[in-house]
C-alpha atoms as a PDB file:
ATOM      1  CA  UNK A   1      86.670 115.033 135.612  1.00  0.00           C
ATOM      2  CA  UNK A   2      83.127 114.956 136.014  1.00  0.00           C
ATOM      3  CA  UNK A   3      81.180 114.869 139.560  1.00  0.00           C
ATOM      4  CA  UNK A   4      80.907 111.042 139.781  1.00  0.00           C
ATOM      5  CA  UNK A   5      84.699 110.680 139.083  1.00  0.00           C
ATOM      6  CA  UNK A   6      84.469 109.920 135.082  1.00  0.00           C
ATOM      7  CA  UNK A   7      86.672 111.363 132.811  1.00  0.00           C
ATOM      8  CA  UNK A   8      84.218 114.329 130.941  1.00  0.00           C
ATOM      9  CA  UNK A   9      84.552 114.006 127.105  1.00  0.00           C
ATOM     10  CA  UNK A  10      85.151 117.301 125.192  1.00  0.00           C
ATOM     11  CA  UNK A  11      81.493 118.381 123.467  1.00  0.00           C
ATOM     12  CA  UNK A  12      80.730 117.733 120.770  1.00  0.00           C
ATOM     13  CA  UNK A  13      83.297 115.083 119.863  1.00  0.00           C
ATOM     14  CA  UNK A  14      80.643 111.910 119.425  1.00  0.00           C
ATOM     15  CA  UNK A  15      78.627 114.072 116.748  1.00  0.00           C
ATOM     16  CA  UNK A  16      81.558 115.039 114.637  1.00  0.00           C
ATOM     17  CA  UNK A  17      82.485 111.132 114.566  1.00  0.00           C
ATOM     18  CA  UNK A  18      79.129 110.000 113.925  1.00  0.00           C
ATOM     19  CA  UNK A  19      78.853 112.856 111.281  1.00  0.00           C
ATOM     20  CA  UNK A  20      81.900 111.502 109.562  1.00  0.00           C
ATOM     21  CA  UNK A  21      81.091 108.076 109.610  1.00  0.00           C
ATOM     22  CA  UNK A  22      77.518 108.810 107.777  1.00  0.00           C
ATOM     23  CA  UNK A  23      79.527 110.721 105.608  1.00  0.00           C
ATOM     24  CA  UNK A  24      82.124 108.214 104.130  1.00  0.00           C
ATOM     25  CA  UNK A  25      78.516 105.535 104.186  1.00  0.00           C
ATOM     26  CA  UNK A  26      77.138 108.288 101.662  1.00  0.00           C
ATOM     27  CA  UNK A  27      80.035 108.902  99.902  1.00  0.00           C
ATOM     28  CA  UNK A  28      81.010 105.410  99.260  1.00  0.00           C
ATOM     29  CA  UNK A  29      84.833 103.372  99.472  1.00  0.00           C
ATOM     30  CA  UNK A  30      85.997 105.028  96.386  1.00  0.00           C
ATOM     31  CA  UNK A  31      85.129 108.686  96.830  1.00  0.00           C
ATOM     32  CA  UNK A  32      85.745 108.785 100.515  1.00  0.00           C
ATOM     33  CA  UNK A  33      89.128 108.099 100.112  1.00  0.00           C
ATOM     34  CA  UNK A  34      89.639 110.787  97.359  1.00  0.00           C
ATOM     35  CA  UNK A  35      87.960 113.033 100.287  1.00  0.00           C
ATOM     36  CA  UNK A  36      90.615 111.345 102.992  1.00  0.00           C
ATOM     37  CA  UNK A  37      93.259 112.457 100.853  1.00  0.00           C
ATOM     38  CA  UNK A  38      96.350 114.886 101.865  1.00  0.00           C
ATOM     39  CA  UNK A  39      96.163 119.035 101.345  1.00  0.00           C
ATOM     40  CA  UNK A  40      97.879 120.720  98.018  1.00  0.00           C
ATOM     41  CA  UNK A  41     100.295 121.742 100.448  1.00  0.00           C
ATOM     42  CA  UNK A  42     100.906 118.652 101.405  1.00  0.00           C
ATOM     43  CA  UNK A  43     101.323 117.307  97.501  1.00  0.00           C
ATOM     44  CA  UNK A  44     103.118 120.442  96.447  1.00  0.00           C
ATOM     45  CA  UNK A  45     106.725 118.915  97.263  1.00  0.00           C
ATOM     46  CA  UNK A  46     108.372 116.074  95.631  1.00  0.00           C
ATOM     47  CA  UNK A  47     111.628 114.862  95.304  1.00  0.00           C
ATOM     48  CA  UNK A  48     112.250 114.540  91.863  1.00  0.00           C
ATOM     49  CA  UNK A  49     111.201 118.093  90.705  1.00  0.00           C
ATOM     50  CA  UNK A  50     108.080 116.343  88.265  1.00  0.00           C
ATOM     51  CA  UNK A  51     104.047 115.882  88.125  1.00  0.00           C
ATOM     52  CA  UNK A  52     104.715 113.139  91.329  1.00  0.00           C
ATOM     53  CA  UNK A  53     104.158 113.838  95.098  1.00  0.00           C
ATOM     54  CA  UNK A  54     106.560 112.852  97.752  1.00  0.00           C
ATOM     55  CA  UNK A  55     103.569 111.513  99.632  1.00  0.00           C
ATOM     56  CA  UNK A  56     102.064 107.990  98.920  1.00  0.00           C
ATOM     57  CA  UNK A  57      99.752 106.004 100.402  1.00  0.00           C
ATOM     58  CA  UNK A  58     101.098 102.874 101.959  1.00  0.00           C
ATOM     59  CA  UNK A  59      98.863  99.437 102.251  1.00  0.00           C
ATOM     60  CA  UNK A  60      99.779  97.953 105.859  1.00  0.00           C
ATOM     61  CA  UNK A  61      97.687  94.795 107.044  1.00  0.00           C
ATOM     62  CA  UNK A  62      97.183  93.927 110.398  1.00  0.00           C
ATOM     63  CA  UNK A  63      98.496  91.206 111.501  1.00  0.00           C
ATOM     64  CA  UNK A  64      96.572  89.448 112.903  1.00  0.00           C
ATOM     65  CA  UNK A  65      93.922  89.598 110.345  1.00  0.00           C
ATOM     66  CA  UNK A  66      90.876  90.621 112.566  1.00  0.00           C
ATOM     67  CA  UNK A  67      90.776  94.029 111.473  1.00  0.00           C
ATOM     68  CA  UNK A  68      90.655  95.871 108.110  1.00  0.00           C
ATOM     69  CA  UNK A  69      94.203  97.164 106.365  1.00  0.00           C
ATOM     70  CA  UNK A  70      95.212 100.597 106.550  1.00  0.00           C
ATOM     71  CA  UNK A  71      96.465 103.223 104.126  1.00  0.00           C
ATOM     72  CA  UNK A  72      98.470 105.713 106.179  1.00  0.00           C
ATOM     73  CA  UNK A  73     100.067 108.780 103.584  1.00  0.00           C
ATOM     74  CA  UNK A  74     104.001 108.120 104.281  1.00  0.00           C
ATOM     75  CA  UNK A  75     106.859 110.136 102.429  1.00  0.00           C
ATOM     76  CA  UNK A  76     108.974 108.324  99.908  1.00  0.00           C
ATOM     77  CA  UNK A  77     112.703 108.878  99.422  1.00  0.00           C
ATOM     78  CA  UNK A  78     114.126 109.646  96.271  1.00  0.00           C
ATOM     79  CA  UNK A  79     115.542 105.834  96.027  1.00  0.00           C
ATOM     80  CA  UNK A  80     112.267 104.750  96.249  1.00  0.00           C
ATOM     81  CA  UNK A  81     110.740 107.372  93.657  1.00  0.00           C
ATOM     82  CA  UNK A  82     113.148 106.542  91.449  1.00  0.00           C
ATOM     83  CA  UNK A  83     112.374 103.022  91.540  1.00  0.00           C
ATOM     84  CA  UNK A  84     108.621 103.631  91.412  1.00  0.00           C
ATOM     85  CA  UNK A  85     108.946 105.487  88.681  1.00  0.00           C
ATOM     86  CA  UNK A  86     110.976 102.720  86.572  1.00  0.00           C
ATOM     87  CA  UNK A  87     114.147 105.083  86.362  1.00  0.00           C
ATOM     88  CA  UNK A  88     116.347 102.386  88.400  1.00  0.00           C
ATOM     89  CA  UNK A  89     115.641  98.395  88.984  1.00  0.00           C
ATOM     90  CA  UNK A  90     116.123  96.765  92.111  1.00  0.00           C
ATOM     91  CA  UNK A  91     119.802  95.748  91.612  1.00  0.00           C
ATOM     92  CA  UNK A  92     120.517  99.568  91.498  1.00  0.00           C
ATOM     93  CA  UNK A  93     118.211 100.851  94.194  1.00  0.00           C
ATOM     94  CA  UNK A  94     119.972  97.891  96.731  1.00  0.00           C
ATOM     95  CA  UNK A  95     123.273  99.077  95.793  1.00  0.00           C
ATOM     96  CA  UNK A  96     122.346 103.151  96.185  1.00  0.00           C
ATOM     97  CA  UNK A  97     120.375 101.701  99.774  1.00  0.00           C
ATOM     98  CA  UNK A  98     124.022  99.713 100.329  1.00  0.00           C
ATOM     99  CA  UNK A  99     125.959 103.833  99.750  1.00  0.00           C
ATOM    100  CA  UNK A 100     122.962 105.006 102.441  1.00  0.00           C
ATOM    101  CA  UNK A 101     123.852 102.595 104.983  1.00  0.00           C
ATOM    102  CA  UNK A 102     127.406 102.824 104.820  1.00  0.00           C
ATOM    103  CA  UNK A 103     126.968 106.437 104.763  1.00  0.00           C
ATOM    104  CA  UNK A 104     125.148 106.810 107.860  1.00  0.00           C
ATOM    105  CA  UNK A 105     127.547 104.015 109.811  1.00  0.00           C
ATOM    106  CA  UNK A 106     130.409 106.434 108.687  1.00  0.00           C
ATOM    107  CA  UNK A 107     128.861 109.173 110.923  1.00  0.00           C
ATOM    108  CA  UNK A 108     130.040 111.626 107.696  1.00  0.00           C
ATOM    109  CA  UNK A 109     126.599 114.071 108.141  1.00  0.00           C
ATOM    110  CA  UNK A 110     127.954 117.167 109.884  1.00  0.00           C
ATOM    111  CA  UNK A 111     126.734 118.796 112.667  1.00  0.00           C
ATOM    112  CA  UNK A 112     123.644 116.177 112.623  1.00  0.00           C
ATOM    113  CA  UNK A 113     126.481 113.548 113.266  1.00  0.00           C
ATOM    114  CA  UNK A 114     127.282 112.115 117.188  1.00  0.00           C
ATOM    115  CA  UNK A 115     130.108 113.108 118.959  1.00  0.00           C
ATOM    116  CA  UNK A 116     132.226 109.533 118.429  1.00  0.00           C
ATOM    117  CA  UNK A 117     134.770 110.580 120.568  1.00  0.00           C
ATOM    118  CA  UNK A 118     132.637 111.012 123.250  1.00  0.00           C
ATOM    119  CA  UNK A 119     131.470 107.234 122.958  1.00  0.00           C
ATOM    120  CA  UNK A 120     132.191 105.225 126.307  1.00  0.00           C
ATOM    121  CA  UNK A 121     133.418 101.740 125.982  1.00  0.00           C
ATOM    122  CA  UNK A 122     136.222  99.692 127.736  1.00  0.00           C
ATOM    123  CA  UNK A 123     138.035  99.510 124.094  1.00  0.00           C
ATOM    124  CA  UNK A 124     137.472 103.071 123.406  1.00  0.00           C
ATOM    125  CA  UNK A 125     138.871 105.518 126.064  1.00  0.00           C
ATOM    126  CA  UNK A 126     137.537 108.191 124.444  1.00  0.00           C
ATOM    127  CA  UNK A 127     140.087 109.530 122.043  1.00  0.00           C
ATOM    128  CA  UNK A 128     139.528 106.789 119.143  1.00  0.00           C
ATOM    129  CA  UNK A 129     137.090 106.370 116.705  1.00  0.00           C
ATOM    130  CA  UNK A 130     135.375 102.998 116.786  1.00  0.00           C
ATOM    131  CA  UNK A 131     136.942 100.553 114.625  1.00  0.00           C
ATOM    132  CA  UNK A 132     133.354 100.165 112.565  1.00  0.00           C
ATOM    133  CA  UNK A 133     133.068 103.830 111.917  1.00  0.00           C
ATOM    134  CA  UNK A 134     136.742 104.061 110.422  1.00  0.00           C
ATOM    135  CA  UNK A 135     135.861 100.589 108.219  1.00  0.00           C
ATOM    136  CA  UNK A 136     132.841 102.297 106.957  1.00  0.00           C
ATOM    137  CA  UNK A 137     134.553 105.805 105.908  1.00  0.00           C
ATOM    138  CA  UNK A 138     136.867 103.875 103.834  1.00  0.00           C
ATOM    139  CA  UNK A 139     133.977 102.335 102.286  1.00  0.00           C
ATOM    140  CA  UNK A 140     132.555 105.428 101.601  1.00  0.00           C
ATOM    141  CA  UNK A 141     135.656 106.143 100.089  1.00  0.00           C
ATOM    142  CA  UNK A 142     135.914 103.383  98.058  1.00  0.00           C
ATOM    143  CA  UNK A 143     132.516 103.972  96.326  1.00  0.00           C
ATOM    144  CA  UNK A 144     133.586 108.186  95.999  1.00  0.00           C
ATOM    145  CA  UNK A 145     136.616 106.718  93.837  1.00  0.00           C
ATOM    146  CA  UNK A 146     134.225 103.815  92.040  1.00  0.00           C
ATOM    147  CA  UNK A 147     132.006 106.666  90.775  1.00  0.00           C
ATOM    148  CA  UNK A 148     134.694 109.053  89.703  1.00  0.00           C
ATOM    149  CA  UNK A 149     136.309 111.003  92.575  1.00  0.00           C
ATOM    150  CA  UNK A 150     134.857 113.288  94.987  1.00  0.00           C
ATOM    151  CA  UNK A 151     134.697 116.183  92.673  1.00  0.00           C
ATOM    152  CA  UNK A 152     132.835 114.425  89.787  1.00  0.00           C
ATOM    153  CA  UNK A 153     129.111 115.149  89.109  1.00  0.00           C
ATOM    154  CA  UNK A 154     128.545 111.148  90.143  1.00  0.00           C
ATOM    155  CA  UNK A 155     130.086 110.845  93.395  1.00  0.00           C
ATOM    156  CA  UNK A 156     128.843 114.479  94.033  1.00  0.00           C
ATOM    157  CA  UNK A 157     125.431 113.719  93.889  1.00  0.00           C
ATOM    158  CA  UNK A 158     125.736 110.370  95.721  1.00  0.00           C
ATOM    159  CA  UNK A 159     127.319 112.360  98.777  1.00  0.00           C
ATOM    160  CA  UNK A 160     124.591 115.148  98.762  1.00  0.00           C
ATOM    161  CA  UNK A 161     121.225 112.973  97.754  1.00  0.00           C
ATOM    162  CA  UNK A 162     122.194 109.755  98.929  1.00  0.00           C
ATOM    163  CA  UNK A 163     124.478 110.594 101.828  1.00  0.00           C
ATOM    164  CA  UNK A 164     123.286 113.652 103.233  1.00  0.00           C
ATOM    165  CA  UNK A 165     119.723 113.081 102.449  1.00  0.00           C
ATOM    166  CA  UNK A 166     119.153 116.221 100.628  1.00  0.00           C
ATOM    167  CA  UNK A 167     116.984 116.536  97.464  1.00  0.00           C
ATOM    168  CA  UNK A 168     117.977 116.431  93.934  1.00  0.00           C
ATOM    169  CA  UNK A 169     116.526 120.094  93.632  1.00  0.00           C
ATOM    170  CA  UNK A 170     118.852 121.317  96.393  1.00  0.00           C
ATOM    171  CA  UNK A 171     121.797 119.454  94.906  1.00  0.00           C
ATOM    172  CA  UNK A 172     121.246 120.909  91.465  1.00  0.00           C
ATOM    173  CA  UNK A 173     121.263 124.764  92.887  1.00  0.00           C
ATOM    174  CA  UNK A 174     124.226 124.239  94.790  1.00  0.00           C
ATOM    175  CA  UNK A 175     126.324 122.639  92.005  1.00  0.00           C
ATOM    176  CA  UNK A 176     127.207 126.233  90.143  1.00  0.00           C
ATOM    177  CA  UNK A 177     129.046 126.166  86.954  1.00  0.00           C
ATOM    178  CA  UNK A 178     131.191 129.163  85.601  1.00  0.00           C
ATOM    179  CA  UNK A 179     128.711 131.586  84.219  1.00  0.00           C
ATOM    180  CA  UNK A 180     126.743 131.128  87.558  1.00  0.00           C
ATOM    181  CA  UNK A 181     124.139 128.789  86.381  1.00  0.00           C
ATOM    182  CA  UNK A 182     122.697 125.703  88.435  1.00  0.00           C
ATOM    183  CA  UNK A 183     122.304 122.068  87.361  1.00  0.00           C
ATOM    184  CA  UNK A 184     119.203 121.224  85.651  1.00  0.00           C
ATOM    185  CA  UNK A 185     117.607 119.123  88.069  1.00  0.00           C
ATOM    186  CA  UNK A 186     116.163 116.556  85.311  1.00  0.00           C
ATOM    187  CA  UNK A 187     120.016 116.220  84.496  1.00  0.00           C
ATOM    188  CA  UNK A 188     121.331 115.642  87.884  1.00  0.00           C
ATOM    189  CA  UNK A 189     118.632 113.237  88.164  1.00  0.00           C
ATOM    190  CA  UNK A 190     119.947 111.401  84.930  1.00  0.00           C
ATOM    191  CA  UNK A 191     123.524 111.410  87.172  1.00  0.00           C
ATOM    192  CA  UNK A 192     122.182 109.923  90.389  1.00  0.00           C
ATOM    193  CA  UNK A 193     120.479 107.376  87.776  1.00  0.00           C
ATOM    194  CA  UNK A 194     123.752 106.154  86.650  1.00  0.00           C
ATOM    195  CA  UNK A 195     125.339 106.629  89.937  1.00  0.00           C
ATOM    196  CA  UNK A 196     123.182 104.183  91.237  1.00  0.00           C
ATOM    197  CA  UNK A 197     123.929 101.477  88.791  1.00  0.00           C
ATOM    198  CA  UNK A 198     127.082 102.113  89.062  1.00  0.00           C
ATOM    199  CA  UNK A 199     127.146 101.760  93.203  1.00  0.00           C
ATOM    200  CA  UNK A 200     125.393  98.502  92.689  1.00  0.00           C
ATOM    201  CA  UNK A 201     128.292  97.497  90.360  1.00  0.00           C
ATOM    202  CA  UNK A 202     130.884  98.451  92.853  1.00  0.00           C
ATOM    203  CA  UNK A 203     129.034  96.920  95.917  1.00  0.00           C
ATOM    204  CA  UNK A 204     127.668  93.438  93.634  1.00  0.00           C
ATOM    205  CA  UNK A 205     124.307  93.791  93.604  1.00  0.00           C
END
């Protein structure tokens, strides 16, 4: 605070705006976004193990029109990768979205999973599972079976990627075949390509 009660700004803070606003003036639209753009480090990581990042910029608008649109750098998840990179249409990305959410409902994630049990409720003493949460594990069921059985390289890959959120790298270094070598991870990403068509069979999309 300064003497006359105002709040003291930190020095040096006006310049460094005013430098960077002269900046992207000189620079121009086009090559002051290419400057705005994310570190390597940032772009190093993608889901799909290719030339892609798991980082693209998003257009949002205001609403109310008064002010200009922004392009915030948001990750994208391998459903959407796949469908931006034409791998899957919509039919199959709704039906692998459908797997997600039923997923999640079915509280099936481990350790990052609530305590049900612990849920309060005047028809739930404590000792039952919600009704919902035992509807959606028998959905989740339901789709394991549509896609093969749990131990198939279909519904395997649809309980790691699209269940527990994990990438298709990961998946493909834990699935370990006899001799002690991993999945490819362009072939498990031709199985979670036909898993998802077939989950959008199974759930009519």
């Amino acid at each position: 605070m300064g003497g006359n009660g105002q709040q003291m700004k930190p020095p040096g803070g006006g310049r460094r705006q005013r430098r960077l606003r002269r900046r992207r003036l000189k620079l121009g639209p086009a090559q002051a976004d290419a400057a705005m753009e994310p570190s390597p480090w940032r772009m190093q990581h993608h889901p799909l193990d290719e030339d892609g990042p798991a980082l693209s910029r998003a257009q949002i608008s205001n609403k109310d029109g008064a002010g200009p649109a922004s392009y915030p750098m948001r990750a994208t998840d391998t459903v959407q990768a796949l469908l931006n990179k034409g791998r899957i249409d919509d039919h199959a990305a709704a039906g692998a979205q459908k797997f997600e959410a039923i997923f999640q409902r079915a509280s099936l994630s481990g350790l990052a999973s609530r305590d049900i049990r612990r849920i309060a409720g005047p028809f739930n003493p404590g000792h039952n599972e919600p009704y919902g949460i035992l509807r959606a594990r028998d959905d989740v069921w339901e789709a394991m079976r549509a896609l093969g059985g749990i131990n198939t390289p279909g519904a395997s890959i649809a309980w790691d990627v699209l269940g527990l959120g994990i990438t298709i790298k990961a998946h493909a270094e834990r699935c370990q075949f006899g001799n002690g070598r991993s999945l490819n991870p362009m072939t498990a990403t031709g199985i979670l390509v036909q898993s998802c068509f077939t989950l959008a069979v199974h759930f009519g999309k």
